[in-house]
Tab-separated table of C-alpha atoms in Angstrom:
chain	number	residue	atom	x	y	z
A	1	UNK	CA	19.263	126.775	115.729
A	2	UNK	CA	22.685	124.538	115.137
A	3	UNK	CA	24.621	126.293	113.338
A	4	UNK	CA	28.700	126.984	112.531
A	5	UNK	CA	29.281	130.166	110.849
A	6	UNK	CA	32.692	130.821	109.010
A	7	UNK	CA	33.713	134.189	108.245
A	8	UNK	CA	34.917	135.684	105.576
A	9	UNK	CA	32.973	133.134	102.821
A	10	UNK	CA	35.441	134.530	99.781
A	11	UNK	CA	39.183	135.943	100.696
A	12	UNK	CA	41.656	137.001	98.141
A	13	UNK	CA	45.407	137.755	99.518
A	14	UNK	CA	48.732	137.733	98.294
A	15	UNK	CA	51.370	135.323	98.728
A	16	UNK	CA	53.224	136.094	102.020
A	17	UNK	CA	50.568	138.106	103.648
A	18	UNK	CA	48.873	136.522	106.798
A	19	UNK	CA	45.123	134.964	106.891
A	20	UNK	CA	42.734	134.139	109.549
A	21	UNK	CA	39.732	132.357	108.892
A	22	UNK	CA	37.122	132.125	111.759
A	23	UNK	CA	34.747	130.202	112.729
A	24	UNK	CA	31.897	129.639	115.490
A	25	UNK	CA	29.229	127.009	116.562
A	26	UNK	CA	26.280	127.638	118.972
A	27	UNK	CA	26.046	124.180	120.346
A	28	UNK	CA	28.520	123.996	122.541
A	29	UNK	CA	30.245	120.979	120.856
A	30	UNK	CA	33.831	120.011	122.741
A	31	UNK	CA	35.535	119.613	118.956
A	32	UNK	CA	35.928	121.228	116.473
A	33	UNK	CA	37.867	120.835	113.021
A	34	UNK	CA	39.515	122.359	109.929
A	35	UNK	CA	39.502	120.646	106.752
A	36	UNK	CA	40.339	121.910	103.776
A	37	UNK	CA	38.915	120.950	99.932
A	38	UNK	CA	41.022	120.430	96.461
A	39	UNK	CA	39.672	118.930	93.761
A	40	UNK	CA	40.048	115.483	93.396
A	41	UNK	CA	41.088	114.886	97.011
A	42	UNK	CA	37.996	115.554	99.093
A	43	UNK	CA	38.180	116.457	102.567
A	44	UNK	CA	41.917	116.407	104.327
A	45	UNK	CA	42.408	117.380	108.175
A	46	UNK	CA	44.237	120.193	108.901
A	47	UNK	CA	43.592	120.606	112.778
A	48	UNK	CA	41.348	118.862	115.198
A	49	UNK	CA	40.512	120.558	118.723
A	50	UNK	CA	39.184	118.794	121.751
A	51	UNK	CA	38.127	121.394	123.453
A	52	UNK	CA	39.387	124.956	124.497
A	53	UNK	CA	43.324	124.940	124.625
A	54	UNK	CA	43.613	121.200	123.319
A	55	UNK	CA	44.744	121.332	119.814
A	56	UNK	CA	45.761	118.082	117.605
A	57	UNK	CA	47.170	118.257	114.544
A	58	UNK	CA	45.179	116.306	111.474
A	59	UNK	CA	46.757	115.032	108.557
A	60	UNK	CA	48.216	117.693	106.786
A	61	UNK	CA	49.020	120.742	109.650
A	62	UNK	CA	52.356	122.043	107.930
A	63	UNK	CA	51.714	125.596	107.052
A	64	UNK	CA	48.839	126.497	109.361
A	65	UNK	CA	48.106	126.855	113.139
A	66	UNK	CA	45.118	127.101	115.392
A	67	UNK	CA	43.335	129.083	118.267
A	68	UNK	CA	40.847	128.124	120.208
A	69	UNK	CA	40.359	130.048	123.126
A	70	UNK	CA	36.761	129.612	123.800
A	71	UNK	CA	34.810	126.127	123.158
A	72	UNK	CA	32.510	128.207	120.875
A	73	UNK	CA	35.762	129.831	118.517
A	74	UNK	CA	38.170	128.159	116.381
A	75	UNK	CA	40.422	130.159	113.960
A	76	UNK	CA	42.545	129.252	111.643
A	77	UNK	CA	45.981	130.982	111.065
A	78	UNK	CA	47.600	131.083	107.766
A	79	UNK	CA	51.158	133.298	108.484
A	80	UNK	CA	52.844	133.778	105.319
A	81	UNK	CA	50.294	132.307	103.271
A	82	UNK	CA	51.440	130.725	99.519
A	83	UNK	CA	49.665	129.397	96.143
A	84	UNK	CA	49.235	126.326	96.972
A	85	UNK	CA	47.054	127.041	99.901
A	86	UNK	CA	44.790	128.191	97.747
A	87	UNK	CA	40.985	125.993	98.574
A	88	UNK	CA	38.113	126.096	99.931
A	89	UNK	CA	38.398	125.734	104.123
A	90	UNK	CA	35.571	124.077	106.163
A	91	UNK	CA	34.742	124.225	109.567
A	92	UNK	CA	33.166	121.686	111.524
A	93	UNK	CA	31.984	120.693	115.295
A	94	UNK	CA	30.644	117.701	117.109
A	95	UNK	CA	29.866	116.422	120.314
A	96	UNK	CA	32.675	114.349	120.311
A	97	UNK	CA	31.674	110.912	120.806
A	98	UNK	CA	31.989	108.067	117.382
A	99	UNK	CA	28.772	108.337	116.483
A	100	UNK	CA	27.452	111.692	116.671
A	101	UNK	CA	26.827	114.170	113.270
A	102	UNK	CA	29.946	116.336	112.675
A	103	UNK	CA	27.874	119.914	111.699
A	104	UNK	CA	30.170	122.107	108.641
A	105	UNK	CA	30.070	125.372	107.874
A	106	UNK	CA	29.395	126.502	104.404
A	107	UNK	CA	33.056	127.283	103.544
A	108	UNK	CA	35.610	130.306	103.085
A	109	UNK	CA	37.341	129.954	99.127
A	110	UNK	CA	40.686	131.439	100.089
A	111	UNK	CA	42.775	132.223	97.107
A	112	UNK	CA	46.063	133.322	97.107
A	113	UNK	CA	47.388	135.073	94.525
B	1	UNK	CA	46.076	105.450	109.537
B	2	UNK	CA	42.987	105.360	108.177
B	3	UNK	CA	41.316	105.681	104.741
B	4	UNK	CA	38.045	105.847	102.642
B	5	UNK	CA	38.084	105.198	98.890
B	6	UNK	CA	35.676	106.342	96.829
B	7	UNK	CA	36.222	105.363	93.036
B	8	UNK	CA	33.716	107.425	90.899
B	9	UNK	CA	34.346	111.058	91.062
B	10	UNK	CA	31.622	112.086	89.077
B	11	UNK	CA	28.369	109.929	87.841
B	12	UNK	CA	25.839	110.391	85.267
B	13	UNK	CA	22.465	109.439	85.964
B	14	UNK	CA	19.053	109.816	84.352
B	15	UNK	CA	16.166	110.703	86.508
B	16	UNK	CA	13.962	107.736	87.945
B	17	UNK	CA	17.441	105.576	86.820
B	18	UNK	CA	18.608	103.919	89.897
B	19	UNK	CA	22.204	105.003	91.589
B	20	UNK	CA	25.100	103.074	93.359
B	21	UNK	CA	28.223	105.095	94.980
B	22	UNK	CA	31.137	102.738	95.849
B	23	UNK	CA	33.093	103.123	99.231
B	24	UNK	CA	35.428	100.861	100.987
B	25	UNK	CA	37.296	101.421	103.950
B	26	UNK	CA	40.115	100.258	106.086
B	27	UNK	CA	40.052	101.686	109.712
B	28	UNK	CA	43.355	101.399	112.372
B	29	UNK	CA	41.379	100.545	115.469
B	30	UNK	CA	40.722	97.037	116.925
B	31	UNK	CA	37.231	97.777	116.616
B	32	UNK	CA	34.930	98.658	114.147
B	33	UNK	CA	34.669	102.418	112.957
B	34	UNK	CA	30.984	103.713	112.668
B	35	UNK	CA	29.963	104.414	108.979
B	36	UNK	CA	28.402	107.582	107.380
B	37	UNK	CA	27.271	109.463	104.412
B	38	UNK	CA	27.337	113.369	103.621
B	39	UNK	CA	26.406	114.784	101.486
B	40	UNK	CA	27.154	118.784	100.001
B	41	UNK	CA	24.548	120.848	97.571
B	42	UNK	CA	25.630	123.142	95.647
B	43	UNK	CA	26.857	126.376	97.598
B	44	UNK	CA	25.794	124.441	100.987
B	45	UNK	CA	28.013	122.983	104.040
B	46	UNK	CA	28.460	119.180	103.713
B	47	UNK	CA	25.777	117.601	105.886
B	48	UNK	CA	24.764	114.400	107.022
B	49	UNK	CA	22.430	112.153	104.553
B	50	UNK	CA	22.698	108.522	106.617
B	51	UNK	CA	24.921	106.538	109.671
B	52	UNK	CA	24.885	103.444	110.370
B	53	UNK	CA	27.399	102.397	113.521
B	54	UNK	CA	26.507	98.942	113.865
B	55	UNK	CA	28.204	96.465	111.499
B	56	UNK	CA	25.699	94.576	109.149
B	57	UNK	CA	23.101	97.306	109.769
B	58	UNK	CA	21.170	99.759	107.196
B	59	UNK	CA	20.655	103.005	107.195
B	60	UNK	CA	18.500	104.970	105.040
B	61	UNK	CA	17.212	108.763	104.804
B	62	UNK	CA	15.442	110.442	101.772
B	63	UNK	CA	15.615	107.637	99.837
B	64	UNK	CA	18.823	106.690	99.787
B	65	UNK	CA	19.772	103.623	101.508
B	66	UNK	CA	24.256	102.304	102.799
B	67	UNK	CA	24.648	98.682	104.471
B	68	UNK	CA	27.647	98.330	106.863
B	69	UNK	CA	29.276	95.266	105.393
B	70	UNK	CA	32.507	94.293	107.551
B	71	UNK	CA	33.411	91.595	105.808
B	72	UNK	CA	34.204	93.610	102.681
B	73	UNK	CA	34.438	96.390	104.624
B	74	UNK	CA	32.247	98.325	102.532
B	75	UNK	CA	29.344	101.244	102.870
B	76	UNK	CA	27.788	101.352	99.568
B	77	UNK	CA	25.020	104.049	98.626
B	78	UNK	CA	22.177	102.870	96.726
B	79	UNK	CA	19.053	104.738	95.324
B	80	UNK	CA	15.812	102.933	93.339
B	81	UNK	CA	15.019	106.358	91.804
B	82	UNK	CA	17.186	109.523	91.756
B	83	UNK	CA	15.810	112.728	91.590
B	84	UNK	CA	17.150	115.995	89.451
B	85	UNK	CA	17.129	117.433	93.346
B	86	UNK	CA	19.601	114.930	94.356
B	87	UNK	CA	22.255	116.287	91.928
B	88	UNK	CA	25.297	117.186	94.582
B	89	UNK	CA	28.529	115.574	96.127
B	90	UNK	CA	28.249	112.626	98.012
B	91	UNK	CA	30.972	111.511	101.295
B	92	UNK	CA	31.439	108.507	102.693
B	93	UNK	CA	33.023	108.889	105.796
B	94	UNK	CA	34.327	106.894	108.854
B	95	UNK	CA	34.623	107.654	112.361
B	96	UNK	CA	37.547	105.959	114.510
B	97	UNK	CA	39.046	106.564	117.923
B	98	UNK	CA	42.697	108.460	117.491
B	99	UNK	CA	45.499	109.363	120.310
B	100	UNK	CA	42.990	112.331	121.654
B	101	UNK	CA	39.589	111.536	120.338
B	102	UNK	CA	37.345	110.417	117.950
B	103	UNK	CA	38.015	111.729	114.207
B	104	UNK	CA	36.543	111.651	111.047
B	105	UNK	CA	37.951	110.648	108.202
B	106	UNK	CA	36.108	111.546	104.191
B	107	UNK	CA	36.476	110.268	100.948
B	108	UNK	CA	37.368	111.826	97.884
B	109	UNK	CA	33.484	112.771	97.024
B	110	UNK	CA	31.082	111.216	94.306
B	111	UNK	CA	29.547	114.140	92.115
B	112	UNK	CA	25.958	113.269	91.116
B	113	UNK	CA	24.348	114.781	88.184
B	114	UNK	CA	21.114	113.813	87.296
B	115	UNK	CA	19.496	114.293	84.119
B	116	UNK	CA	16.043	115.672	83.618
């Protein structure tokens, strides 16, 4: 079954306090990618990731980092998190190649009050 | 870099009416970027509705139907007859080579609401 899974789906935290969002795929796909969702402005980049170790930042990296220390894990690293990084994150993989389907995960809403 | 414009944010449409979703695009690389569609129900991941990475080709999938049209570099979605089922947020998206890999790039989303 293809699948990526993001955990947690809802997350509340304070301003200042540190967030990790997970997420995993079960098809072995080389990249994976963090996006994150605001009204009005669809999907932006955060972090793209080749493959294990080989991290590229997207369009709009300031305020976040990434892990990825196996090809099926990617986390995402909020340290100090603030108000305006309040949205809904998604998680994606693909095979890698132009032309393939990029597979999402069904969200985490992070708010941060 | 590159960009996807999508100019609706949210349509109206009466069921059996038929639908149109604008999207243009203007892709970096020398080439041409392959074209796709996504689309997100309500509490669901986005997924994939249609591709088409060919320019002047179709591509279609429950109903719906996007032609690759380089010229105006455009990727249009069109539908005869919407269903109340196909109320959700539509993507147009493009795919393009960057300094690492391939990436893809979204739109702003369409939302659809059909009307019973």
């Amino acid at each position: 079954d293809m699948k990526v899974t993001q955990m947690p789906r809802y997350l509340i935290k304070r301003m200042g306090e540190n967030v990790l969002l997970e997420c995993g795929q079960d098809m072995s796909h080389e990249t994976m990618y963090w996006y994150r969702q605001d009204p009005g402005l669809g999907l932006q980049l955060i972090y793209i990731s080749y493959d294990v170790d080989s991290n590229s930042e997207g369009d709009i990296p300031k305020g976040y980092r990434v892990s990825r220390k196996k090809r099926e894990h990617f986390s995402l690293i909020l340290d100090s998190a603030k108000t305006n990084q309040t949205s809904v994150y998604f998680c994606a993989s693909s095979s890698g190649t132009a032309n393939t389907e990029v597979f999402f995960g069904k969200g985490t809403r992070l708010t941060v009050v | 870099g590159d960009s996807v414009t999508q100019t609706e944010g949210q349509v109206t449409v009466s069921e059996s009416k038929s639908l149109i979703i604008n999207c243009t695009y203007s892709a970096t690389s020398i080439g041409y970027p392959n074209l796709f569609w996504y689309v997100r129900y309500p509490g669901e991941g986005l997924q994939l509705l249609l591709k088409v990475i060919t320019a002047g080709q179709k591509g279609s999938s429950r109903g719906f139907e996007a032609t690759y049209n380089k010229e105006a570099t455009s990727f249009h979605l069109q539908k005869a007859s919407v269903q109340e089922s196909d109320s959700a947020v539509y993507y147009c998206a493009l795919s393009d080579r960057g300094n690492m890999g391939y990436k893809l790039t979204f739109g702003t989303g369409t939302s659809l609401l059909v009307d019973p």
